[in-house]
C-alpha cells in the first residue's frame, strides 16, 4: 500500500453542508464522458447486489469497532480503519490551515473511493436527508441525478456538465454511497470507471464493506466530521527523516482533490 498526502487550502466547516458537488466529481478524477456514452447501460448491472443477499450492515459491513473481534492488521486512521490490499494507494486530504486530515481517498485499478465519516444521531440516520441535499445541489448546477438501488441500498449517481479534451460536451460522474451505523454515518464517493461500471466498482465496494468506523464516546453534534489521523506508516522514522521518501516506501506528498462537504 502506498500513502500520499494532499492539501486543502480553504478552511470550511467539518459538518456536512448543502454546498457544491462540483469538486467531488473533479476529485473522482473521471474524464468527461460523451453524453451518448454506452456507460449509461451499466446502471442495470449495478442494481444487482454482488453479495446475492439482502444487504444488512451488521453482517456485510462497513462495521463499527464494537463489531470487530480483532482489529489488528488495519491501517489506523483514527475514525477509520482500512484493510490493506496489494495495489491500493491511500491519499490523505489535509486541511492546510489546521493540518487536520479531513478525508481519505483509496485509489485502486484506475478508480477511486473517497471516504468521510460523520457523527450521527443515536435514534436516526442521515443518509436519506443527505441524498436529497446532493440532488438539490447537483440540479442547481445544471446537472442531473439518478437514485439507484445499489449494493448498500439507496445511492446517488450525480452527473455534472463538462467539456471533454476534444471540445465535445459530456459530463463528470460521481457515485455517492452511504451507510448509517450506530451514531455514525459513512459516506463514499466512487470516481473513475467505478462511478459508472459495475465491474470496475466491485473491488472498491468490497473494500468499503471491510472499513471499520471508530465513533468514540465523546459527544459530537450530528454531521460533524469524525476526527481522522495520519497513520504511523505515513510518518518517517526518526533515523530516516533525512532519507528521500521513495526510499522509505512512501509516495511523495502531492496535492489531492479538493473536498467539499455536502448533504
PDB file of C-alpha atoms in Angstrom:
ATOM      1  CA  UNK A   1       0.000   0.000   0.000  1.00  0.00           C
ATOM      2  CA  UNK A   2       1.263   3.460  -0.904  1.00  0.00           C
ATOM      3  CA  UNK A   3       0.480   6.564   1.110  1.00  0.00           C
ATOM      4  CA  UNK A   4       0.105  10.045  -0.309  1.00  0.00           C
ATOM      5  CA  UNK A   5      -0.838  13.312   1.281  1.00  0.00           C
ATOM      6  CA  UNK A   6      -2.769  16.165  -0.289  1.00  0.00           C
ATOM      7  CA  UNK A   7      -3.685  19.615   0.918  1.00  0.00           C
ATOM      8  CA  UNK A   8      -6.861  21.583   1.115  1.00  0.00           C
ATOM      9  CA  UNK A   9      -6.100  25.279   1.215  1.00  0.00           C
ATOM     10  CA  UNK A  10      -9.508  26.635   2.156  1.00  0.00           C
ATOM     11  CA  UNK A  11     -10.887  26.046   5.621  1.00  0.00           C
ATOM     12  CA  UNK A  12     -14.545  25.052   5.719  1.00  0.00           C
ATOM     13  CA  UNK A  13     -16.845  23.558   8.308  1.00  0.00           C
ATOM     14  CA  UNK A  14     -16.317  19.893   9.075  1.00  0.00           C
ATOM     15  CA  UNK A  15     -20.061  19.280   9.058  1.00  0.00           C
ATOM     16  CA  UNK A  16     -21.945  18.001   6.035  1.00  0.00           C
ATOM     17  CA  UNK A  17     -23.466  21.006   4.235  1.00  0.00           C
ATOM     18  CA  UNK A  18     -25.538  21.651   1.113  1.00  0.00           C
ATOM     19  CA  UNK A  19     -22.616  23.021  -0.907  1.00  0.00           C
ATOM     20  CA  UNK A  20     -21.498  22.238  -4.458  1.00  0.00           C
ATOM     21  CA  UNK A  21     -20.736  18.711  -5.640  1.00  0.00           C
ATOM     22  CA  UNK A  22     -18.549  20.008  -8.469  1.00  0.00           C
ATOM     23  CA  UNK A  23     -15.355  19.323  -6.538  1.00  0.00           C
ATOM     24  CA  UNK A  24     -16.450  15.807  -5.615  1.00  0.00           C
ATOM     25  CA  UNK A  25     -16.878  14.975  -9.273  1.00  0.00           C
ATOM     26  CA  UNK A  26     -13.468  16.507 -10.020  1.00  0.00           C
ATOM     27  CA  UNK A  27     -11.983  14.646  -7.063  1.00  0.00           C
ATOM     28  CA  UNK A  28     -13.324  11.476  -8.617  1.00  0.00           C
ATOM     29  CA  UNK A  29     -10.822  12.089 -11.427  1.00  0.00           C
ATOM     30  CA  UNK A  30     -13.300  10.973 -14.082  1.00  0.00           C
ATOM     31  CA  UNK A  31     -12.590  12.165 -17.619  1.00  0.00           C
ATOM     32  CA  UNK A  32     -15.660  13.857 -19.144  1.00  0.00           C
ATOM     33  CA  UNK A  33     -17.812  11.239 -20.852  1.00  0.00           C
ATOM     34  CA  UNK A  34     -19.655  11.991 -24.064  1.00  0.00           C
ATOM     35  CA  UNK A  35     -23.364  12.425 -23.485  1.00  0.00           C
ATOM     36  CA  UNK A  36     -24.244   9.434 -25.671  1.00  0.00           C
ATOM     37  CA  UNK A  37     -21.770   7.127 -23.926  1.00  0.00           C
ATOM     38  CA  UNK A  38     -22.681   3.457 -23.665  1.00  0.00           C
ATOM     39  CA  UNK A  39     -21.736   3.675 -19.974  1.00  0.00           C
ATOM     40  CA  UNK A  40     -25.366   4.589 -19.337  1.00  0.00           C
ATOM     41  CA  UNK A  41     -26.196   0.935 -19.898  1.00  0.00           C
ATOM     42  CA  UNK A  42     -24.282  -0.107 -16.793  1.00  0.00           C
ATOM     43  CA  UNK A  43     -27.000   1.195 -14.437  1.00  0.00           C
ATOM     44  CA  UNK A  44     -28.990  -2.018 -14.525  1.00  0.00           C
ATOM     45  CA  UNK A  45     -25.913  -4.091 -13.715  1.00  0.00           C
ATOM     46  CA  UNK A  46     -25.283  -2.037 -10.578  1.00  0.00           C
ATOM     47  CA  UNK A  47     -28.765  -2.728  -9.270  1.00  0.00           C
ATOM     48  CA  UNK A  48     -27.818  -6.334  -8.509  1.00  0.00           C
ATOM     49  CA  UNK A  49     -26.365  -6.855  -5.066  1.00  0.00           C
ATOM     50  CA  UNK A  50     -22.973  -8.570  -5.581  1.00  0.00           C
ATOM     51  CA  UNK A  51     -23.487 -10.310  -2.245  1.00  0.00           C
ATOM     52  CA  UNK A  52     -26.550 -12.014  -3.748  1.00  0.00           C
ATOM     53  CA  UNK A  53     -28.352 -11.369  -0.494  1.00  0.00           C
ATOM     54  CA  UNK A  54     -30.377  -8.659   1.200  1.00  0.00           C
ATOM     55  CA  UNK A  55     -27.854  -6.099   2.451  1.00  0.00           C
ATOM     56  CA  UNK A  56     -27.503  -5.934   6.227  1.00  0.00           C
ATOM     57  CA  UNK A  57     -24.789  -3.640   7.526  1.00  0.00           C
ATOM     58  CA  UNK A  58     -24.090  -5.665  10.666  1.00  0.00           C
ATOM     59  CA  UNK A  59     -23.402  -8.744   8.522  1.00  0.00           C
ATOM     60  CA  UNK A  60     -21.871  -7.267   5.369  1.00  0.00           C
ATOM     61  CA  UNK A  61     -20.143  -4.091   6.614  1.00  0.00           C
ATOM     62  CA  UNK A  62     -18.868  -1.477   6.961  1.00  0.00           C
ATOM     63  CA  UNK A  63     -18.545  -2.272  10.635  1.00  0.00           C
ATOM     64  CA  UNK A  64     -18.492  -0.495  13.949  1.00  0.00           C
ATOM     65  CA  UNK A  65     -15.377  -1.037  16.062  1.00  0.00           C
ATOM     66  CA  UNK A  66     -17.506  -2.866  18.652  1.00  0.00           C
ATOM     67  CA  UNK A  67     -18.452  -5.425  15.977  1.00  0.00           C
ATOM     68  CA  UNK A  68     -14.866  -6.411  15.182  1.00  0.00           C
ATOM     69  CA  UNK A  69     -13.206  -9.063  17.327  1.00  0.00           C
ATOM     70  CA  UNK A  70      -9.599  -8.441  16.276  1.00  0.00           C
ATOM     71  CA  UNK A  71      -8.883  -5.068  14.605  1.00  0.00           C
ATOM     72  CA  UNK A  72      -5.181  -5.856  14.169  1.00  0.00           C
ATOM     73  CA  UNK A  73      -3.741  -5.548  10.688  1.00  0.00           C
ATOM     74  CA  UNK A  74      -5.747  -2.488   9.653  1.00  0.00           C
ATOM     75  CA  UNK A  75      -4.278   0.884   8.716  1.00  0.00           C
ATOM     76  CA  UNK A  76      -5.315   3.057  11.659  1.00  0.00           C
ATOM     77  CA  UNK A  77      -6.581   6.490  10.568  1.00  0.00           C
ATOM     78  CA  UNK A  78      -8.319   7.356  13.813  1.00  0.00           C
ATOM     79  CA  UNK A  79     -12.026   7.303  12.978  1.00  0.00           C
ATOM     80  CA  UNK A  80     -11.458   4.832  10.130  1.00  0.00           C
ATOM     81  CA  UNK A  81      -9.604   1.530   9.971  1.00  0.00           C
ATOM     82  CA  UNK A  82      -8.679   0.465   6.429  1.00  0.00           C
ATOM     83  CA  UNK A  83      -7.814  -3.082   5.366  1.00  0.00           C
ATOM     84  CA  UNK A  84      -4.568  -3.038   3.315  1.00  0.00           C
ATOM     85  CA  UNK A  85      -4.579  -4.566  -0.145  1.00  0.00           C
ATOM     86  CA  UNK A  86      -1.981  -5.088  -2.851  1.00  0.00           C
ATOM     87  CA  UNK A  87      -2.013  -2.243  -5.370  1.00  0.00           C
ATOM     88  CA  UNK A  88      -4.053   0.045  -3.131  1.00  0.00           C
ATOM     89  CA  UNK A  89      -2.925   3.661  -2.831  1.00  0.00           C
ATOM     90  CA  UNK A  90      -4.194   5.707   0.079  1.00  0.00           C
ATOM     91  CA  UNK A  91      -4.311   9.502  -0.122  1.00  0.00           C
ATOM     92  CA  UNK A  92      -4.996  11.664   2.908  1.00  0.00           C
ATOM     93  CA  UNK A  93      -6.638  15.034   2.351  1.00  0.00           C
ATOM     94  CA  UNK A  94      -5.200  17.551   4.802  1.00  0.00           C
ATOM     95  CA  UNK A  95      -6.665  20.962   5.594  1.00  0.00           C
ATOM     96  CA  UNK A  96      -3.715  23.282   5.083  1.00  0.00           C
ATOM     97  CA  UNK A  97      -4.608  25.853   7.749  1.00  0.00           C
ATOM     98  CA  UNK A  98      -5.065  23.347  10.572  1.00  0.00           C
ATOM     99  CA  UNK A  99      -3.136  20.312   9.254  1.00  0.00           C
ATOM    100  CA  UNK A 100      -6.157  18.154  10.051  1.00  0.00           C
ATOM    101  CA  UNK A 101      -6.889  15.090   7.954  1.00  0.00           C
ATOM    102  CA  UNK A 102     -10.416  15.648   6.622  1.00  0.00           C
ATOM    103  CA  UNK A 103     -10.875  12.823   4.099  1.00  0.00           C
ATOM    104  CA  UNK A 104      -9.313   9.614   2.838  1.00  0.00           C
ATOM    105  CA  UNK A 105      -9.199   8.528  -0.809  1.00  0.00           C
ATOM    106  CA  UNK A 106      -8.475   4.963  -1.863  1.00  0.00           C
ATOM    107  CA  UNK A 107      -7.082   4.553  -5.407  1.00  0.00           C
ATOM    108  CA  UNK A 108      -7.239   1.110  -6.962  1.00  0.00           C
ATOM    109  CA  UNK A 109      -7.019  -0.068 -10.582  1.00  0.00           C
ATOM    110  CA  UNK A 110      -7.751   3.371 -12.055  1.00  0.00           C
ATOM    111  CA  UNK A 111     -10.771   4.155  -9.870  1.00  0.00           C
ATOM    112  CA  UNK A 112     -11.125   5.950  -6.556  1.00  0.00           C
ATOM    113  CA  UNK A 113     -13.194   5.829  -3.383  1.00  0.00           C
ATOM    114  CA  UNK A 114     -13.266   8.932  -1.211  1.00  0.00           C
ATOM    115  CA  UNK A 115     -14.282   8.373   2.423  1.00  0.00           C
ATOM    116  CA  UNK A 116     -15.599  10.610   5.176  1.00  0.00           C
ATOM    117  CA  UNK A 117     -17.275   9.576   8.438  1.00  0.00           C
ATOM    118  CA  UNK A 118     -19.631  11.798  10.423  1.00  0.00           C
ATOM    119  CA  UNK A 119     -21.312  11.797  13.791  1.00  0.00           C
ATOM    120  CA  UNK A 120     -24.998  10.873  13.604  1.00  0.00           C
ATOM    121  CA  UNK A 121     -27.979  10.934  15.971  1.00  0.00           C
ATOM    122  CA  UNK A 122     -28.470   7.937  18.196  1.00  0.00           C
ATOM    123  CA  UNK A 123     -32.094   7.493  17.152  1.00  0.00           C
ATOM    124  CA  UNK A 124     -31.985   8.097  13.387  1.00  0.00           C
ATOM    125  CA  UNK A 125     -29.710   8.035  10.331  1.00  0.00           C
ATOM    126  CA  UNK A 126     -28.552  10.796   7.978  1.00  0.00           C
ATOM    127  CA  UNK A 127     -28.404   9.174   4.546  1.00  0.00           C
ATOM    128  CA  UNK A 128     -31.984   9.839   3.458  1.00  0.00           C
ATOM    129  CA  UNK A 129     -31.732  13.576   4.050  1.00  0.00           C
ATOM    130  CA  UNK A 130     -28.220  13.792   2.596  1.00  0.00           C
ATOM    131  CA  UNK A 131     -29.357  12.160  -0.655  1.00  0.00           C
ATOM    132  CA  UNK A 132     -31.959  14.888  -1.042  1.00  0.00           C
ATOM    133  CA  UNK A 133     -29.325  17.569  -0.437  1.00  0.00           C
ATOM    134  CA  UNK A 134     -26.984  16.036  -3.020  1.00  0.00           C
ATOM    135  CA  UNK A 135     -29.768  16.009  -5.610  1.00  0.00           C
ATOM    136  CA  UNK A 136     -30.686  19.642  -4.936  1.00  0.00           C
ATOM    137  CA  UNK A 137     -27.063  20.760  -5.177  1.00  0.00           C
ATOM    138  CA  UNK A 138     -26.374  18.922  -8.450  1.00  0.00           C
ATOM    139  CA  UNK A 139     -29.571  20.121 -10.107  1.00  0.00           C
ATOM    140  CA  UNK A 140     -28.847  23.728  -9.100  1.00  0.00           C
ATOM    141  CA  UNK A 141     -25.630  23.472 -11.143  1.00  0.00           C
ATOM    142  CA  UNK A 142     -27.330  22.178 -14.259  1.00  0.00           C
ATOM    143  CA  UNK A 143     -26.536  18.542 -13.579  1.00  0.00           C
ATOM    144  CA  UNK A 144     -28.792  15.593 -13.027  1.00  0.00           C
ATOM    145  CA  UNK A 145     -29.011  12.786 -10.514  1.00  0.00           C
ATOM    146  CA  UNK A 146     -30.334   9.269 -10.558  1.00  0.00           C
ATOM    147  CA  UNK A 147     -31.202   7.427  -7.371  1.00  0.00           C
ATOM    148  CA  UNK A 148     -30.230   3.774  -7.625  1.00  0.00           C
ATOM    149  CA  UNK A 149     -30.847   0.671  -5.553  1.00  0.00           C
ATOM    150  CA  UNK A 150     -27.224  -0.391  -5.194  1.00  0.00           C
ATOM    151  CA  UNK A 151     -25.092  -2.799  -3.210  1.00  0.00           C
ATOM    152  CA  UNK A 152     -25.615  -0.853   0.031  1.00  0.00           C
ATOM    153  CA  UNK A 153     -29.204   0.194  -0.567  1.00  0.00           C
ATOM    154  CA  UNK A 154     -30.179   3.602  -1.966  1.00  0.00           C
ATOM    155  CA  UNK A 155     -27.354   5.554  -3.611  1.00  0.00           C
ATOM    156  CA  UNK A 156     -26.963   8.577  -5.884  1.00  0.00           C
ATOM    157  CA  UNK A 157     -25.335   8.837  -9.301  1.00  0.00           C
ATOM    158  CA  UNK A 158     -24.536  12.508  -9.951  1.00  0.00           C
ATOM    159  CA  UNK A 159     -23.560  13.930 -13.347  1.00  0.00           C
ATOM    160  CA  UNK A 160     -22.386  17.488 -13.951  1.00  0.00           C
ATOM    161  CA  UNK A 161     -21.877  19.081 -17.369  1.00  0.00           C
ATOM    162  CA  UNK A 162     -18.252  19.083 -18.554  1.00  0.00           C
ATOM    163  CA  UNK A 163     -16.228  19.524 -21.705  1.00  0.00           C
ATOM    164  CA  UNK A 164     -14.039  16.704 -22.990  1.00  0.00           C
ATOM    165  CA  UNK A 165     -10.484  17.234 -24.192  1.00  0.00           C
ATOM    166  CA  UNK A 166     -11.648  17.363 -27.805  1.00  0.00           C
ATOM    167  CA  UNK A 167     -14.193  20.074 -27.009  1.00  0.00           C
ATOM    168  CA  UNK A 168     -17.233  17.811 -27.138  1.00  0.00           C
ATOM    169  CA  UNK A 169     -19.907  18.114 -24.499  1.00  0.00           C
ATOM    170  CA  UNK A 170     -20.135  15.468 -21.840  1.00  0.00           C
ATOM    171  CA  UNK A 171     -20.385  15.071 -18.088  1.00  0.00           C
ATOM    172  CA  UNK A 172     -18.415  14.230 -14.982  1.00  0.00           C
ATOM    173  CA  UNK A 173     -19.869  11.466 -12.861  1.00  0.00           C
ATOM    174  CA  UNK A 174     -19.611  10.592  -9.192  1.00  0.00           C
ATOM    175  CA  UNK A 175     -21.471   7.806  -7.435  1.00  0.00           C
ATOM    176  CA  UNK A 176     -22.371   8.531  -3.815  1.00  0.00           C
ATOM    177  CA  UNK A 177     -22.881   5.643  -1.410  1.00  0.00           C
ATOM    178  CA  UNK A 178     -23.801   5.997   2.233  1.00  0.00           C
ATOM    179  CA  UNK A 179     -24.288   3.780   5.240  1.00  0.00           C
ATOM    180  CA  UNK A 180     -25.820   4.673   8.606  1.00  0.00           C
ATOM    181  CA  UNK A 181     -24.179   2.961  11.575  1.00  0.00           C
ATOM    182  CA  UNK A 182     -24.546   3.247  15.358  1.00  0.00           C
ATOM    183  CA  UNK A 183     -24.155   7.021  15.975  1.00  0.00           C
ATOM    184  CA  UNK A 184     -22.130   7.442  12.755  1.00  0.00           C
ATOM    185  CA  UNK A 185     -22.638   7.881   9.042  1.00  0.00           C
ATOM    186  CA  UNK A 186     -20.057   6.791   6.448  1.00  0.00           C
ATOM    187  CA  UNK A 187     -20.088   8.375   3.003  1.00  0.00           C
ATOM    188  CA  UNK A 188     -18.179   7.101  -0.010  1.00  0.00           C
ATOM    189  CA  UNK A 189     -17.762   8.767  -3.409  1.00  0.00           C
ATOM    190  CA  UNK A 190     -16.801   6.448  -6.261  1.00  0.00           C
ATOM    191  CA  UNK A 191     -14.950   8.034  -9.159  1.00  0.00           C
ATOM    192  CA  UNK A 192     -13.238   6.999 -12.358  1.00  0.00           C
ATOM    193  CA  UNK A 193     -14.644   3.950 -14.157  1.00  0.00           C
ATOM    194  CA  UNK A 194     -16.159   2.778 -10.844  1.00  0.00           C
ATOM    195  CA  UNK A 195     -18.699   5.612 -10.982  1.00  0.00           C
ATOM    196  CA  UNK A 196     -20.400   4.010 -13.977  1.00  0.00           C
ATOM    197  CA  UNK A 197     -19.131   0.456 -14.412  1.00  0.00           C
ATOM    198  CA  UNK A 198     -20.137  -2.374 -12.096  1.00  0.00           C
ATOM    199  CA  UNK A 199     -17.020  -4.444 -12.753  1.00  0.00           C
ATOM    200  CA  UNK A 200     -14.708  -1.506 -12.020  1.00  0.00           C
ATOM    201  CA  UNK A 201     -16.611  -0.763  -8.796  1.00  0.00           C
ATOM    202  CA  UNK A 202     -16.589  -4.287  -7.390  1.00  0.00           C
ATOM    203  CA  UNK A 203     -13.166  -4.190  -5.707  1.00  0.00           C
ATOM    204  CA  UNK A 204     -13.751  -0.783  -4.136  1.00  0.00           C
ATOM    205  CA  UNK A 205     -17.199  -1.857  -2.956  1.00  0.00           C
ATOM    206  CA  UNK A 206     -15.570  -4.884  -1.332  1.00  0.00           C
ATOM    207  CA  UNK A 207     -13.089  -2.565   0.387  1.00  0.00           C
ATOM    208  CA  UNK A 208     -15.937  -0.340   1.556  1.00  0.00           C
ATOM    209  CA  UNK A 209     -17.511  -3.348   3.261  1.00  0.00           C
ATOM    210  CA  UNK A 210     -14.340  -4.028   5.255  1.00  0.00           C
ATOM    211  CA  UNK A 211     -13.995  -0.497   6.657  1.00  0.00           C
ATOM    212  CA  UNK A 212     -14.266  -0.185  10.423  1.00  0.00           C
ATOM    213  CA  UNK A 213     -15.608   3.062  11.910  1.00  0.00           C
ATOM    214  CA  UNK A 214     -14.386   4.198  15.333  1.00  0.00           C
ATOM    215  CA  UNK A 215     -17.033   6.611  16.603  1.00  0.00           C
ATOM    216  CA  UNK A 216     -15.605   7.156  20.067  1.00  0.00           C
ATOM    217  CA  UNK A 217     -17.584   8.114  23.165  1.00  0.00           C
ATOM    218  CA  UNK A 218     -17.143  11.894  23.020  1.00  0.00           C
ATOM    219  CA  UNK A 219     -20.390  13.800  22.415  1.00  0.00           C
ATOM    220  CA  UNK A 220     -20.472  15.397  18.959  1.00  0.00           C
ATOM    221  CA  UNK A 221     -23.154  17.320  17.077  1.00  0.00           C
ATOM    222  CA  UNK A 222     -24.734  15.284  14.261  1.00  0.00           C
ATOM    223  CA  UNK A 223     -22.992  15.805  10.886  1.00  0.00           C
ATOM    224  CA  UNK A 224     -19.652  16.795  12.427  1.00  0.00           C
ATOM    225  CA  UNK A 225     -16.692  15.067  10.774  1.00  0.00           C
ATOM    226  CA  UNK A 226     -15.208  12.301  12.898  1.00  0.00           C
ATOM    227  CA  UNK A 227     -11.512  13.014  13.591  1.00  0.00           C
ATOM    228  CA  UNK A 228      -9.009  11.354  11.272  1.00  0.00           C
ATOM    229  CA  UNK A 229      -5.278  10.995  11.849  1.00  0.00           C
ATOM    230  CA  UNK A 230      -2.131  10.243   9.885  1.00  0.00           C
ATOM    231  CA  UNK A 231      -1.177   6.573  10.196  1.00  0.00           C
ATOM    232  CA  UNK A 232       2.127   5.657  11.752  1.00  0.00           C
ATOM    233  CA  UNK A 233       3.138   4.084   8.451  1.00  0.00           C
ATOM    234  CA  UNK A 234       2.973   7.510   6.789  1.00  0.00           C
ATOM    235  CA  UNK A 235       5.403   9.198   9.179  1.00  0.00           C
ATOM    236  CA  UNK A 236       9.151   8.767   8.601  1.00  0.00           C
ATOM    237  CA  UNK A 237      11.040   7.108  11.429  1.00  0.00           C
ATOM    238  CA  UNK A 238      13.384   9.455  13.361  1.00  0.00           C
ATOM    239  CA  UNK A 239      16.502   7.852  11.894  1.00  0.00           C
ATOM    240  CA  UNK A 240      15.045   8.052   8.379  1.00  0.00           C
ATOM    241  CA  UNK A 241      13.971  11.692   8.386  1.00  0.00           C
ATOM    242  CA  UNK A 242      16.742  12.699   6.013  1.00  0.00           C
ATOM    243  CA  UNK A 243      16.081   9.914   3.512  1.00  0.00           C
ATOM    244  CA  UNK A 244      14.062  10.592   0.353  1.00  0.00           C
ATOM    245  CA  UNK A 245      10.506   9.392   0.830  1.00  0.00           C
ATOM    246  CA  UNK A 246      10.820   6.991  -2.074  1.00  0.00           C
ATOM    247  CA  UNK A 247      13.449   5.125  -0.064  1.00  0.00           C
ATOM    248  CA  UNK A 248      11.090   4.842   2.903  1.00  0.00           C
ATOM    249  CA  UNK A 249       8.386   3.099   0.851  1.00  0.00           C
ATOM    250  CA  UNK A 250       6.088   6.142   0.721  1.00  0.00           C
ATOM    251  CA  UNK A 251       4.753   8.095  -2.205  1.00  0.00           C
ATOM    252  CA  UNK A 252       5.968  11.733  -2.148  1.00  0.00           C
ATOM    253  CA  UNK A 253       3.229  14.052  -0.850  1.00  0.00           C
ATOM    254  CA  UNK A 254       1.101  15.575  -3.585  1.00  0.00           C
ATOM    255  CA  UNK A 255      -1.949  17.742  -3.776  1.00  0.00           C
ATOM    256  CA  UNK A 256      -5.075  15.657  -3.804  1.00  0.00           C
ATOM    257  CA  UNK A 257      -8.608  16.587  -4.833  1.00  0.00           C
ATOM    258  CA  UNK A 258     -10.343  19.423  -3.042  1.00  0.00           C
ATOM    259  CA  UNK A 259     -13.125  18.239  -0.764  1.00  0.00           C
ATOM    260  CA  UNK A 260     -16.491  19.935  -0.427  1.00  0.00           C
ATOM    261  CA  UNK A 261     -18.707  18.647   2.361  1.00  0.00           C
ATOM    262  CA  UNK A 262     -22.257  18.200   1.132  1.00  0.00           C
ATOM    263  CA  UNK A 263     -25.520  16.832   2.374  1.00  0.00           C
TER     264      UNK A 263
END
